[in-house]
Short mmCIF file of the C-alpha atoms (twelve columns), coordinates in Angstrom:
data_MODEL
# 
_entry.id   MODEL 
# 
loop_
_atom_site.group_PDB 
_atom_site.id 
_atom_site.type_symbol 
_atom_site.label_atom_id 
_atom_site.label_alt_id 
_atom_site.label_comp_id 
_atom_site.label_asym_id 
_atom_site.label_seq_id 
_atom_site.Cartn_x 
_atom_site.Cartn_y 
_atom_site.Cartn_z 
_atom_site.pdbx_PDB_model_num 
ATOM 1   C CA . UNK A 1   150.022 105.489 135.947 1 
ATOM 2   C CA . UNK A 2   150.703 107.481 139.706 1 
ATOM 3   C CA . UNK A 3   148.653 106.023 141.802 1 
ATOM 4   C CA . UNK A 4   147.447 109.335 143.046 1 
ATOM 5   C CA . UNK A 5   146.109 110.270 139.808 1 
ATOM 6   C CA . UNK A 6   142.742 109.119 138.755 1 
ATOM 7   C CA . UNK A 7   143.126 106.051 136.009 1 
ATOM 8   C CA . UNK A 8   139.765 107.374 134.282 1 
ATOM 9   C CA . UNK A 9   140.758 109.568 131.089 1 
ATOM 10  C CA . UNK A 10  141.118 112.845 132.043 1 
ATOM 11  C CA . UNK A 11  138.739 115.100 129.679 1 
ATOM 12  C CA . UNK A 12  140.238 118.621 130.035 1 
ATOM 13  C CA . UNK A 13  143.703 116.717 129.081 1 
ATOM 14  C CA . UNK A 14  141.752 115.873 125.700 1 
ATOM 15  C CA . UNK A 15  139.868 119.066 125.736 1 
ATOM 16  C CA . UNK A 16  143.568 121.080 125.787 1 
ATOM 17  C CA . UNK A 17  144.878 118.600 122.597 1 
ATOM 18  C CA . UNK A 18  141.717 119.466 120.636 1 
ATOM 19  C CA . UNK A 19  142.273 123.431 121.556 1 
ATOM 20  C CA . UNK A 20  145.542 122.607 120.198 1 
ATOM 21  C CA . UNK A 21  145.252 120.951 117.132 1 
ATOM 22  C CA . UNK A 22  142.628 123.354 116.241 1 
ATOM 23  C CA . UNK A 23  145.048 126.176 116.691 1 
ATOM 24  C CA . UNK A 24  147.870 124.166 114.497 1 
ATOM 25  C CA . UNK A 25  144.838 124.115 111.924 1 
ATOM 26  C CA . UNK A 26  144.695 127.907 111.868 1 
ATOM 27  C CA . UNK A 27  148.315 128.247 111.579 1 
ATOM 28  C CA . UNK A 28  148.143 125.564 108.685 1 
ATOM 29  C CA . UNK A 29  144.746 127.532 107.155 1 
ATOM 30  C CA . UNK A 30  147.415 130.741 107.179 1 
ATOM 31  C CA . UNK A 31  150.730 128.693 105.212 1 
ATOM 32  C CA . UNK A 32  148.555 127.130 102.847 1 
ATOM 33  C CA . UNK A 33  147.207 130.216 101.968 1 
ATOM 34  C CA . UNK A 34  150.541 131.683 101.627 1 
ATOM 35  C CA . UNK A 35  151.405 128.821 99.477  1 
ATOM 36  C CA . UNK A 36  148.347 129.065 96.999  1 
ATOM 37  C CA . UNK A 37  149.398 133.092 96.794  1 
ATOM 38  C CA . UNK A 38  146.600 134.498 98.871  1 
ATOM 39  C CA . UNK A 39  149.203 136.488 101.385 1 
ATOM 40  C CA . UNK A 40  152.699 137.443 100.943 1 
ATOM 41  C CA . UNK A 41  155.428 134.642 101.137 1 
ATOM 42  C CA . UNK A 42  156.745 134.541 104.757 1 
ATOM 43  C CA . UNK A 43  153.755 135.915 106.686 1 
ATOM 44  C CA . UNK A 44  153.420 132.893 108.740 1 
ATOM 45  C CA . UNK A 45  157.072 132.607 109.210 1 
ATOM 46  C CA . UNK A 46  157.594 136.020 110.876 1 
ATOM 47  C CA . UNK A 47  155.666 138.298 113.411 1 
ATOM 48  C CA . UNK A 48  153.172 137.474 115.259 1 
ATOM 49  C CA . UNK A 49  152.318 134.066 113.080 1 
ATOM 50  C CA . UNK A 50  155.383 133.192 114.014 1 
ATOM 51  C CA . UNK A 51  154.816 133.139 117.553 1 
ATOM 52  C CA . UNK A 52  151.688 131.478 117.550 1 
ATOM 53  C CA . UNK A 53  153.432 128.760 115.707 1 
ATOM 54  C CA . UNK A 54  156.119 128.601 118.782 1 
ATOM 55  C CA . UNK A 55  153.047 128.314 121.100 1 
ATOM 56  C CA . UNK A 56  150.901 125.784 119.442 1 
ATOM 57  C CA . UNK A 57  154.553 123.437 119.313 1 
ATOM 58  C CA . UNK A 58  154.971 124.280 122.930 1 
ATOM 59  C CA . UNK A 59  151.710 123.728 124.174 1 
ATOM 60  C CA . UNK A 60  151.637 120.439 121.979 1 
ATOM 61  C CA . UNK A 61  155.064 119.460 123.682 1 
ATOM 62  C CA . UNK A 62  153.856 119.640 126.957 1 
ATOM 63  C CA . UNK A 63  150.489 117.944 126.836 1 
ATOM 64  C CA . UNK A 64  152.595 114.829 125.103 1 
ATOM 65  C CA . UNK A 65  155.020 115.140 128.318 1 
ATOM 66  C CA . UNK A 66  152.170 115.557 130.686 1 
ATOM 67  C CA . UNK A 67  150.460 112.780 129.319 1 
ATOM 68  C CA . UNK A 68  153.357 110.340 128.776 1 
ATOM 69  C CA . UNK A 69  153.653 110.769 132.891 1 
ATOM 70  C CA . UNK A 70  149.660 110.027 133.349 1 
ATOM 71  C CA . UNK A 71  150.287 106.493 131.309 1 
ATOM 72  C CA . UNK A 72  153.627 105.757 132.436 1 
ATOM 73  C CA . UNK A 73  154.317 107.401 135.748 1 
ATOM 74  C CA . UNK A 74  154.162 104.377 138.071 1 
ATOM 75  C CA . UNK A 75  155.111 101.639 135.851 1 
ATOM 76  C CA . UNK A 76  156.217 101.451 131.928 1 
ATOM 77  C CA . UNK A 77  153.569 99.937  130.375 1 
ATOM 78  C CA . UNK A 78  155.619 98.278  126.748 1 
ATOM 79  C CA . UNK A 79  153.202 97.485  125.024 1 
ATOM 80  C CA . UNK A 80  151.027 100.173 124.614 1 
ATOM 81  C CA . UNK A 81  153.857 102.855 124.496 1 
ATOM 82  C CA . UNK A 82  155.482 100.228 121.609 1 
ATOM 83  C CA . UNK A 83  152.109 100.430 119.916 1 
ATOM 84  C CA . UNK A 84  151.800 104.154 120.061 1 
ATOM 85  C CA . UNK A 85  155.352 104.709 119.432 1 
ATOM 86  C CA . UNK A 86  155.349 102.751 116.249 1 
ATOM 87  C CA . UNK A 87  152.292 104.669 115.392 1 
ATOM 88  C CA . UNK A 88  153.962 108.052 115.552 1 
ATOM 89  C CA . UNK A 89  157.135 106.903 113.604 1 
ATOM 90  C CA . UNK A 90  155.699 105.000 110.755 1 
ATOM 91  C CA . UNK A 91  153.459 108.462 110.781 1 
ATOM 92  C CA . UNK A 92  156.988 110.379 111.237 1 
ATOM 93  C CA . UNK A 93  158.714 109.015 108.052 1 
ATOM 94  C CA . UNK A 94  155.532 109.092 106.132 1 
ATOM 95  C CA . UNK A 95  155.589 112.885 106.290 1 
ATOM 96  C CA . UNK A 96  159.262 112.909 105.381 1 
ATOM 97  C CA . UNK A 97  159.162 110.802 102.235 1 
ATOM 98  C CA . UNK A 98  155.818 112.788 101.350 1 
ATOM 99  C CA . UNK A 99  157.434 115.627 101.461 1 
ATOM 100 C CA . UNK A 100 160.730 114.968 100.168 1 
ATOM 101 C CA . UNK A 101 158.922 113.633 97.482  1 
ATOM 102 C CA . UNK A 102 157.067 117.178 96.746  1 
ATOM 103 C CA . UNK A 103 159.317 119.765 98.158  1 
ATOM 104 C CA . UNK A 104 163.185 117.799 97.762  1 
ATOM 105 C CA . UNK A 105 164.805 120.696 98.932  1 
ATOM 106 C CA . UNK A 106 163.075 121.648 101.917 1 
ATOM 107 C CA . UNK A 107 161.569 118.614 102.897 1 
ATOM 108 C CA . UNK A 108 160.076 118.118 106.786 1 
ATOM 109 C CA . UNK A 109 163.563 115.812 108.081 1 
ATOM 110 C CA . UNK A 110 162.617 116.252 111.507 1 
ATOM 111 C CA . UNK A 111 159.233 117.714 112.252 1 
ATOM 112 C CA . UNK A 112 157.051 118.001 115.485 1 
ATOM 113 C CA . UNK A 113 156.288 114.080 115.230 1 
ATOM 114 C CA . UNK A 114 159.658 112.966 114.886 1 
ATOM 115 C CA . UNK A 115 160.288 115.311 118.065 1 
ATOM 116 C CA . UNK A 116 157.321 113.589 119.846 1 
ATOM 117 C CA . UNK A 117 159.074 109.989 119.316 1 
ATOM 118 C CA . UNK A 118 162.022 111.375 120.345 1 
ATOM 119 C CA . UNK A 119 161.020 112.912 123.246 1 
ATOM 120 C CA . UNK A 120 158.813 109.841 124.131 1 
ATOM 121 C CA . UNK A 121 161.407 107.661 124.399 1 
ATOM 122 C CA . UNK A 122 163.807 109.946 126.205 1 
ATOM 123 C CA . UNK A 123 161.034 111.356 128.782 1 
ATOM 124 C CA . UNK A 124 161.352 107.416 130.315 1 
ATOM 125 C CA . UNK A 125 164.352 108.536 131.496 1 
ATOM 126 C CA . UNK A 126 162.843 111.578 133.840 1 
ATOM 127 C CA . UNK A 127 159.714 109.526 134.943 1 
ATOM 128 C CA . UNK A 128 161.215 108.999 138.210 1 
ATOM 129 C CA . UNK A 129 163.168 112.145 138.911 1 
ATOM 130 C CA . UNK A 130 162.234 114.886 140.720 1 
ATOM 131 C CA . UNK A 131 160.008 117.410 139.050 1 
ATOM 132 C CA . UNK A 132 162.348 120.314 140.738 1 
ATOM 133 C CA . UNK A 133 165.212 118.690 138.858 1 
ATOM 134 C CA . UNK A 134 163.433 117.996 135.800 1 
ATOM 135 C CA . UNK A 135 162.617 121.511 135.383 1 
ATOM 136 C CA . UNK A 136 166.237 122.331 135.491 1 
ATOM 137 C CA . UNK A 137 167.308 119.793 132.858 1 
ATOM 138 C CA . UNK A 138 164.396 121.428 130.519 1 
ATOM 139 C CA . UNK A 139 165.671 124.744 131.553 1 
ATOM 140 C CA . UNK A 140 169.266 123.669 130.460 1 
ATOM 141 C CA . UNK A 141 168.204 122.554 127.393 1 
ATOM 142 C CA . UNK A 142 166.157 125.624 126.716 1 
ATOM 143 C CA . UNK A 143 168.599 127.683 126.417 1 
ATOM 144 C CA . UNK A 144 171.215 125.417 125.665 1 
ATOM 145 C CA . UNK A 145 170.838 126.505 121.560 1 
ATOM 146 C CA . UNK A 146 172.053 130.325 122.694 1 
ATOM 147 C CA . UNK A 147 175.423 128.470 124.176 1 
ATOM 148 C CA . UNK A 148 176.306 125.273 122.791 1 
ATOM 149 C CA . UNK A 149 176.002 125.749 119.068 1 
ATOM 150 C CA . UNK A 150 178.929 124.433 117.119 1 
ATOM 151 C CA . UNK A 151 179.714 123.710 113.288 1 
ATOM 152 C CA . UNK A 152 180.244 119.810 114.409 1 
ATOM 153 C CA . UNK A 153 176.646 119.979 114.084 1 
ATOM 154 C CA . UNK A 154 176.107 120.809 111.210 1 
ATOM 155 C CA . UNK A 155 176.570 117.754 109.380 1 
ATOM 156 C CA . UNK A 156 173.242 116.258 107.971 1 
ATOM 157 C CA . UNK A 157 172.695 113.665 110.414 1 
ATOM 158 C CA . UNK A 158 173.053 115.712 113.339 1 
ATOM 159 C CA . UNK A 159 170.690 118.182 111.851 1 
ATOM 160 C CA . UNK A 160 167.931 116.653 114.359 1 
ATOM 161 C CA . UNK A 161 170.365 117.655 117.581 1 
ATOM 162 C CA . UNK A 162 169.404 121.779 116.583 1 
ATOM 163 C CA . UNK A 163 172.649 122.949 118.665 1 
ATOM 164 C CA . UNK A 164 174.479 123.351 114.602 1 
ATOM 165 C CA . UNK A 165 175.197 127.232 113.521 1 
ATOM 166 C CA . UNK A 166 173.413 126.889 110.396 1 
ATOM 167 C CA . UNK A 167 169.678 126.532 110.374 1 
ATOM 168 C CA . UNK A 168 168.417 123.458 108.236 1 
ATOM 169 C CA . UNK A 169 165.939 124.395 105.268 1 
ATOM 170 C CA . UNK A 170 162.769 122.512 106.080 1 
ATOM 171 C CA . UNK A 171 159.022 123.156 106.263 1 
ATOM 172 C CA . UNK A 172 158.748 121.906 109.382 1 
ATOM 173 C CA . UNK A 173 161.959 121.838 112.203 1 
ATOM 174 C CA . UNK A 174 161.615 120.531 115.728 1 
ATOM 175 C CA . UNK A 175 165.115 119.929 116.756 1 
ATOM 176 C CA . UNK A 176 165.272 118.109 119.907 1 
ATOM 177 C CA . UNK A 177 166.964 121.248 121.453 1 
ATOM 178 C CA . UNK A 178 165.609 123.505 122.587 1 
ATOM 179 C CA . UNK A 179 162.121 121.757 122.127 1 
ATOM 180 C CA . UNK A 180 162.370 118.461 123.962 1 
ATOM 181 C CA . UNK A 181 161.939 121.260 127.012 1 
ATOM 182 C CA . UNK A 182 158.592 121.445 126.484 1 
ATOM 183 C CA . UNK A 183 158.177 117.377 126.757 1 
ATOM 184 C CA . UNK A 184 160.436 117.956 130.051 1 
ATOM 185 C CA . UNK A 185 158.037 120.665 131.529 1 
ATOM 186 C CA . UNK A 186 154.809 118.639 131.052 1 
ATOM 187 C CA . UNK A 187 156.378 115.815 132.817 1 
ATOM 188 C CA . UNK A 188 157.339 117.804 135.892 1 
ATOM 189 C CA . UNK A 189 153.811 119.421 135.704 1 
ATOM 190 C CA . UNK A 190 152.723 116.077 135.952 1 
ATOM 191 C CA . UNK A 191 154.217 115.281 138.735 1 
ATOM 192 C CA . UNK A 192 153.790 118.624 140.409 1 
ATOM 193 C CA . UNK A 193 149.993 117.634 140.487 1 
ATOM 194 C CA . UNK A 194 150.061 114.643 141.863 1 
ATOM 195 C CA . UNK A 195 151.927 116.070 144.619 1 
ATOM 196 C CA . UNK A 196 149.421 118.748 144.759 1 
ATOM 197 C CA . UNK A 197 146.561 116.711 144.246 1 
ATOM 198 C CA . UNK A 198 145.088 118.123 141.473 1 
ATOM 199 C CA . UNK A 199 144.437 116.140 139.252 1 
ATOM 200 C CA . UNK A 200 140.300 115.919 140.081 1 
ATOM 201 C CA . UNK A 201 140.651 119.411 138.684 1 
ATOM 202 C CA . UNK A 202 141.878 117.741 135.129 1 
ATOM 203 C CA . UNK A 203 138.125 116.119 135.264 1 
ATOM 204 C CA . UNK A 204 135.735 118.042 133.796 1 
ATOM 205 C CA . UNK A 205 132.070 118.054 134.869 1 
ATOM 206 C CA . UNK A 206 129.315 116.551 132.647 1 
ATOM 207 C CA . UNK A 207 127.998 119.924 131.511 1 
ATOM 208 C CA . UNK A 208 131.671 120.650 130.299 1 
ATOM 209 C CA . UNK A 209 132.083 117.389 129.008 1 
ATOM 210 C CA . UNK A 210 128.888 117.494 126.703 1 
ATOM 211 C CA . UNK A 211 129.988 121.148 125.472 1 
ATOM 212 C CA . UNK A 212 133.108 120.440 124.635 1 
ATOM 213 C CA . UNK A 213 132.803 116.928 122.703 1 
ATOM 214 C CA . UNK A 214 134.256 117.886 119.705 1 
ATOM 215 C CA . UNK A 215 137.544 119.161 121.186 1 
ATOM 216 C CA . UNK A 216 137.503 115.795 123.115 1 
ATOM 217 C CA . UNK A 217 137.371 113.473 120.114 1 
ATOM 218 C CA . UNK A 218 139.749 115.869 117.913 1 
ATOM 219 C CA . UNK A 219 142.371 115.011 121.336 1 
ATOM 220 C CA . UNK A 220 141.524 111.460 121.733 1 
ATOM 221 C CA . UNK A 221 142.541 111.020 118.123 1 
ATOM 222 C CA . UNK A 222 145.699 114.162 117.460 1 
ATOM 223 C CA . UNK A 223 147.610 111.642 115.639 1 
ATOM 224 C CA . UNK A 224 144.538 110.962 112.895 1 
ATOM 225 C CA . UNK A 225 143.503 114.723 113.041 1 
ATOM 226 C CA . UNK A 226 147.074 115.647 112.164 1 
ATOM 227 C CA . UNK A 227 147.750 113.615 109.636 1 
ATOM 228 C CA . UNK A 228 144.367 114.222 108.099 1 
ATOM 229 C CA . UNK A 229 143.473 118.085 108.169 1 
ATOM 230 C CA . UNK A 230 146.148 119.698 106.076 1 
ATOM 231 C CA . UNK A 231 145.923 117.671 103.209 1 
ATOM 232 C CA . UNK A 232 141.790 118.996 103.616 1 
ATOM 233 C CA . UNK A 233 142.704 122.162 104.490 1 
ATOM 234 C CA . UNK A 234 145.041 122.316 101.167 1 
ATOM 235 C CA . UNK A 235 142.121 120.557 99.161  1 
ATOM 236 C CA . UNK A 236 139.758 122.946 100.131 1 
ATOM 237 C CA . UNK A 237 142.149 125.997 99.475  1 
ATOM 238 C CA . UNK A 238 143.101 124.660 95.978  1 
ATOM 239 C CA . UNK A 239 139.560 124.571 95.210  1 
ATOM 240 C CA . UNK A 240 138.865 128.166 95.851  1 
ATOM 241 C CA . UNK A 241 141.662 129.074 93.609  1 
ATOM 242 C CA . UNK A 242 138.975 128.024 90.972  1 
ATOM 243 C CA . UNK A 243 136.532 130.385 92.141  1 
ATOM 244 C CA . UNK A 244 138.313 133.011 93.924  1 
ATOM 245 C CA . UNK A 245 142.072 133.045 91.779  1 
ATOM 246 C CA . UNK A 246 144.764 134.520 93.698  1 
ATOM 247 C CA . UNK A 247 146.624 137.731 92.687  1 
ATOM 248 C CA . UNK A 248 147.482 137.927 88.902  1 
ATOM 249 C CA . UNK A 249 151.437 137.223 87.092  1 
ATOM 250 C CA . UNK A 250 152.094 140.423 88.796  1 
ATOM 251 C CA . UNK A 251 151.719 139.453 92.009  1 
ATOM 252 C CA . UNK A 252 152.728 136.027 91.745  1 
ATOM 253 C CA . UNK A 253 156.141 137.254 90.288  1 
ATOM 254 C CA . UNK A 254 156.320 139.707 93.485  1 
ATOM 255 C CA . UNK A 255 156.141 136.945 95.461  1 
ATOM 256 C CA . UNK A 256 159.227 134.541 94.235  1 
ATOM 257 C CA . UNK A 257 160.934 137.361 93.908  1 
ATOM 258 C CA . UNK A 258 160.432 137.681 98.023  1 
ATOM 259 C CA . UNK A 259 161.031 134.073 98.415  1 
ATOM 260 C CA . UNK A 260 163.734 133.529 96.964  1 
ATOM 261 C CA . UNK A 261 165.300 136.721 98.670  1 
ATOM 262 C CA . UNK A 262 164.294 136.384 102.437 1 
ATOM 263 C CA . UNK A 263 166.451 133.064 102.140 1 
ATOM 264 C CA . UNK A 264 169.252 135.242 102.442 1 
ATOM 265 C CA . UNK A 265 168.091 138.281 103.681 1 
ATOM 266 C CA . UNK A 266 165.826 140.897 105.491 1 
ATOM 267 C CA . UNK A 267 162.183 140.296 104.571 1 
ATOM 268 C CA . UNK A 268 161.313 143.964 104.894 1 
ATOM 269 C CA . UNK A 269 164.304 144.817 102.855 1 
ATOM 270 C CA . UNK A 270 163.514 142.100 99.755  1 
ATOM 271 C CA . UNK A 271 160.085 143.571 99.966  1 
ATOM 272 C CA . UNK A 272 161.656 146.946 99.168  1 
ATOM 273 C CA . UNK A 273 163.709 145.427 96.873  1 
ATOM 274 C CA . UNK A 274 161.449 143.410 94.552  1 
ATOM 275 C CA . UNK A 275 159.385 146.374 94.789  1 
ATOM 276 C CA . UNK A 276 162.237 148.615 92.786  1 
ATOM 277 C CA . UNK A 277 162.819 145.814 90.590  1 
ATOM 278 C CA . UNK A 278 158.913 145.998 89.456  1 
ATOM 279 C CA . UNK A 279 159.145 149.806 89.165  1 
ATOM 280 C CA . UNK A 280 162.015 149.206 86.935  1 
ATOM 281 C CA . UNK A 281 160.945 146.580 84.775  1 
ATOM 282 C CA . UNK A 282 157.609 148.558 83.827  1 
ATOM 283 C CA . UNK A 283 159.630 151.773 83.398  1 
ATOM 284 C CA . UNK A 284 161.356 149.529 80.695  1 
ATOM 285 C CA . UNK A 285 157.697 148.408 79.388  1 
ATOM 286 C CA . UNK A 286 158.923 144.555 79.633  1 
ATOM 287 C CA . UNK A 287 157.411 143.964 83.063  1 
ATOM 288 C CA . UNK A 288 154.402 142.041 81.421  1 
ATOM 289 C CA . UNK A 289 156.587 139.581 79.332  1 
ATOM 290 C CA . UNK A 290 158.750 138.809 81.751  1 
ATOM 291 C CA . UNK A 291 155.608 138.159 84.422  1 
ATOM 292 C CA . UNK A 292 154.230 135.668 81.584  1 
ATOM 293 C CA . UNK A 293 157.316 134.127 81.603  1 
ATOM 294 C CA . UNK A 294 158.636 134.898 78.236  1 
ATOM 295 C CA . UNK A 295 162.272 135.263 79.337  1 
ATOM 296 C CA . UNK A 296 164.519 135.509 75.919  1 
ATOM 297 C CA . UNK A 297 168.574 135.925 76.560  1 
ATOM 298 C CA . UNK A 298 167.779 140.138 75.988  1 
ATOM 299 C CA . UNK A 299 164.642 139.921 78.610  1 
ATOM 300 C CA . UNK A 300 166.737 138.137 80.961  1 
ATOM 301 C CA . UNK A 301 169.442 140.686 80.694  1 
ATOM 302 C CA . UNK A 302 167.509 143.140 81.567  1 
ATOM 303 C CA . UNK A 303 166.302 141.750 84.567  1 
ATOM 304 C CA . UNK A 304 169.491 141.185 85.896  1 
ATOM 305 C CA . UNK A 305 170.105 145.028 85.118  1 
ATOM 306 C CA . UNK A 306 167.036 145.840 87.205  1 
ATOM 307 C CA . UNK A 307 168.582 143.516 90.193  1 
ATOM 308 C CA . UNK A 308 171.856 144.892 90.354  1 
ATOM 309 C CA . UNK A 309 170.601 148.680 90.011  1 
ATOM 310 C CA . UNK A 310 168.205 147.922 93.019  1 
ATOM 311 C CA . UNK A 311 170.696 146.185 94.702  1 
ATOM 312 C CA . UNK A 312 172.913 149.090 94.853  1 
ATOM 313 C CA . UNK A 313 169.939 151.471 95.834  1 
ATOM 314 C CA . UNK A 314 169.466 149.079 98.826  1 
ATOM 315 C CA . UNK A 315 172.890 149.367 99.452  1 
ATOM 316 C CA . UNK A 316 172.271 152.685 102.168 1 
ATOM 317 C CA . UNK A 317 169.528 151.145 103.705 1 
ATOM 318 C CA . UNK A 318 171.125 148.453 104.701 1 
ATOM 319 C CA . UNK A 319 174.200 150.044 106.324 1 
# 
């Protein structure tokens, strides 16, 4: 730890992780609701959910480098980075083989904890740099996915890198560019105020303190609170499907039909289109067999009549 910076924890540090993980909560609350049907597939992956998803990873990002500085910013100390390091990667694979195990082909490879070990380990390297020139590395890499992208990269194991031209399918990407940035920047923050001396501003006073508790123990513990509140969050959602059921066959049919196109296309225009293709089905009077899913070979025909017919009505719009 600097020796300018105070050794006691510093609460508003904490207090910032808790504000954090509570937001990733919300963002969570939002997918899983998506997920059980309550809003339409890829809300939270567009607009402004989108963004707040960018911010929450960023803000995350830079607390972890800020922090990493406070413990390690004088002199490694092995052990308890091995500790916590170990903690975060048995965590890390955990979520992959969980999910790979659930969702095969879009399973989290390289989420925002695999980033964090990452970044952990490669953040040693900056400790002792400048913050100036550490801010220019994280700007470099930052922007490094608009220039450097290449279809060498694309190969499975380099998926992690994030400079290949094809995006990987997974609920959860954190590719080390452009986000190990973010790590960067909260190191050279770090430093910035100890060279400032400001860190008795990171100390918050004991009204503060008493206020904000719960934010304090959600931060002193992320890695239990992030491993723990989705699968609540997804328990409590799945119960309410019991009391409160999502949208009807109907909808739920609307909805895959969305999925499956945004994969390839414009969400706005597979909104349109899955639109037409309900219009069309019920015009043919078969819309409520094939939303039961009593597809025969002459039901499944025509569906794929409705498809292609709306597919050529999209055809002007999307000139």
């Amino acid at each position: 730890m600097s020796a300018n910076i105070s050794s006691s924890r510093l609460n508003r540090i904490d207090i910032a992780r808790g504000l954090a993980l509570i937001a990733m909560a919300i963002y969570h609350t939002g997918w899983d609701l998506e997920f059980f049907g309550y809003m339409d597939p890829g809300t939270t992956a567009h607009g402004g959910w989108k963004l707040f998803a960018r911010l929450i990873a960023s803000s995350f990002l830079i607390l972890v480098g800020f922090s990493l500085y406070l413990a390690h910013g004088k002199a490694i100390r092995w052990h308890s980075f091995g500790k916590r390091l170990a903690m975060i990667v048995i965590a890390a694979a955990a979520i992959t083989g969980l999910t790979y195990y659930t969702s095969p082909d879009s399973f989290i490879f390289f989420g925002i904890l695999h980033q964090i070990a990452l970044a952990s380990v490669l953040g040693l390297l900056f400790l002792r740099l400048p913050a100036v020139l550490i801010l220019v590395v994280a700007l470099l890499i930052f922007i490094a996915p608009d220039y450097a992208r290449s279809d060498f990269f694309n190969a499975p194991l380099l998926g992690f890198i994030g400079l290949g031209t094809i995006t990987p399918l997974s609920n959860d990407y954190v590719p080390l560019f452009p986000w190990l940035s973010a790590v960067l920047t909260g190191i050279a923050l770090a430093k910035l105020c100890q060279t400032f001396n400001l860190s008795a501003w990171l100390q918050s006073s004991a009204k503060e303190a008493q206020i904000a508790k719960p934010l304090t123990f959600i931060g002193k513990h992320s890695l239990a609170f992030y491993l723990i509140h989705q699968p609540v969050l997804m328990a409590i959602i799945y119960g309410i499907t019991f009391i409160v059921p999502p949208a009807g066959p109907e909808r739920a049919f609307m909805q895959a039909c969305q999925t499956n196109c945004a994969l390839e296309g414009d969400p706005q225009l597979c909104a349109q289109f899955c639109a037409c293709v309900t219009d069309d089905l019920q015009n043919k009077n078969i819309a409520k067999q094939i939303y039961n899913g009593a597809i025969t070979e002459e039901l499944n025909q025509s569906l794929q009549e409705s498809a292609q017919l709306c597919s050529v009505k999209m055809l002007p719009a999307s000139e």
